[in-house]
Coordinates of C-alpha atoms and ligand atoms in Angstrom, one line a residue:
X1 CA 46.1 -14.9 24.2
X2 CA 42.6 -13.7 24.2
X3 CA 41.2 -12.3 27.7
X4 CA 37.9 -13.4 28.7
X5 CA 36.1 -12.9 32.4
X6 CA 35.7 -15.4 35.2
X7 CA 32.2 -15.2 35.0
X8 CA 32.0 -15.4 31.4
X9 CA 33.2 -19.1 31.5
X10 CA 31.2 -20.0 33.9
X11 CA 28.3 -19.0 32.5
X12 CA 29.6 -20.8 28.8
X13 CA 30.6 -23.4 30.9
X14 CA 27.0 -24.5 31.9
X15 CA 25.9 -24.0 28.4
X16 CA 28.1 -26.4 26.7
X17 CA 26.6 -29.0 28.8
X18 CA 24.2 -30.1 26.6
X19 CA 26.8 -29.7 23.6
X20 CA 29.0 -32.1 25.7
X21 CA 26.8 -34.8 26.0
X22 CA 25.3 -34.5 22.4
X23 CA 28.8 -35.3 21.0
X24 CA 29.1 -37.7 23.7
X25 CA 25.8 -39.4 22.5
X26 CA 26.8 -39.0 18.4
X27 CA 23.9 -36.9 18.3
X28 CA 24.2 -33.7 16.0
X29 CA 23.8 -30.3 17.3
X30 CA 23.2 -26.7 15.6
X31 CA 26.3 -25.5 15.0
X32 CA 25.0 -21.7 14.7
X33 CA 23.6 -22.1 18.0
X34 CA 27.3 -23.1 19.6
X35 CA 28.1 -20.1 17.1
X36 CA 25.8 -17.9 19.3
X37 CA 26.7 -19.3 22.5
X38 CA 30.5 -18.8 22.1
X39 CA 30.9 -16.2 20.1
X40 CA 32.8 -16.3 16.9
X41 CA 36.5 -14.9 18.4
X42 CA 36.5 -18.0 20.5
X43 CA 34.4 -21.0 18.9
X44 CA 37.2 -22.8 17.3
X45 CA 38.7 -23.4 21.2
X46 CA 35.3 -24.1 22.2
X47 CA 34.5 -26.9 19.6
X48 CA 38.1 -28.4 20.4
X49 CA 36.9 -28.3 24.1
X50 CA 33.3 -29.5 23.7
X51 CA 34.8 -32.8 21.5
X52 CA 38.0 -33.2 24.1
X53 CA 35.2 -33.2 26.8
X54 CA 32.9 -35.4 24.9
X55 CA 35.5 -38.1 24.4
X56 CA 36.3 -37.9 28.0
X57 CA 33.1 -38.8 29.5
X58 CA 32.1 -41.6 27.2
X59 CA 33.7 -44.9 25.0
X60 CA 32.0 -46.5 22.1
X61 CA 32.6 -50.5 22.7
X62 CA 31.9 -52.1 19.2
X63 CA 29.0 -49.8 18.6
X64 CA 27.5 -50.0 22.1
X65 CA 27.6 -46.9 24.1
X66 CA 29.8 -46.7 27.7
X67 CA 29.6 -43.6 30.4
X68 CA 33.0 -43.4 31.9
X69 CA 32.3 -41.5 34.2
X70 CA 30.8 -43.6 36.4
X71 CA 31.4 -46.7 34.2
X72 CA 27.5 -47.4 33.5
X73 CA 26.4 -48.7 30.1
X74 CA 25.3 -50.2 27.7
X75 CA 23.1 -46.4 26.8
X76 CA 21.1 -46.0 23.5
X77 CA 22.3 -42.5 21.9
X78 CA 18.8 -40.5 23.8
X79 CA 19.6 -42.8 26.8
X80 CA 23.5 -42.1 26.9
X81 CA 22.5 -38.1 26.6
X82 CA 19.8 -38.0 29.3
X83 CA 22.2 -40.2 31.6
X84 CA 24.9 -37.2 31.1
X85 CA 22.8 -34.2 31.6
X86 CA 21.0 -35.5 34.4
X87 CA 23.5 -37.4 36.5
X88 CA 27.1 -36.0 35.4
X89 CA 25.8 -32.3 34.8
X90 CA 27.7 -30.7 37.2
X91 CA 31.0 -32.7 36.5
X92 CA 31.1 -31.7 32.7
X93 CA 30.1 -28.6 33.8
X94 CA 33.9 -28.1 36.1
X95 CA 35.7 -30.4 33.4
X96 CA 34.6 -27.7 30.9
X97 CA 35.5 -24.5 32.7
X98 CA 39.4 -26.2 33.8
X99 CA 39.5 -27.1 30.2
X100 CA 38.4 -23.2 29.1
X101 CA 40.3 -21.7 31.2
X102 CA 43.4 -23.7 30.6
X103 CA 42.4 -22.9 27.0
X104 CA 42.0 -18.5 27.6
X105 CA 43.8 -16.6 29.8
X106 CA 41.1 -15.5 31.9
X107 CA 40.6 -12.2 34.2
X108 CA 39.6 -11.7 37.4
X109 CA 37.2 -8.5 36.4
Ligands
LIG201 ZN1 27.6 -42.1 34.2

């Protein structure tokens, strides 16, 4: 079980935001950059995270886009995106972190 800090997932956490809603949104993101952000010993449970998360917060309804968090829609891919990182950052943010640290043991250090 890998050991990673408290504060490290926190600070991932709000990271993976924007990853979140990107996949949310079916737009692409840089995969080196999630490389960078995660690190390599831990990216495979942080791409299973960022897609869990991402199918979480939204629903495709024969091709139209749904938030489900709060049930809104119909969103354009850009319009879905902005709709999650402005209204529902804070939300993926703390579904991301449970999901991490259900994920990796995590310290207390
Ligand atoms: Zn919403």
């Amino acid at each position: 079980m890998m050991v990673v800090s408290l504060s490290r997932v926190d600070v991932l956490s709000e990271r993976l935001i924007e990853f979140v809603a990107r996949v949310a949104s079916k737009i692409s993101y840089d995969q080196r950059k999630l490389v960078a952000i995660s690190g390599t010993s831990i990216h495979k449970i942080v791409v299973n995270v960022v897609n869990r998360v991402a199918d979480w917060v939204s629903e495709d309804r024969g091709g139209l886009l749904w938030c489900r968090l709060c049930n809104r829609g119909s969103f354009t891919k850009r319009g879905l995106y902005l709709h999650l990182v402005r209204v529902h950052n804070f939300e993926i943010k703390n579904i991301v972190e449970d999901e991490l640290r259900r994920e990796l043991r995590t310290s207390t250090n």
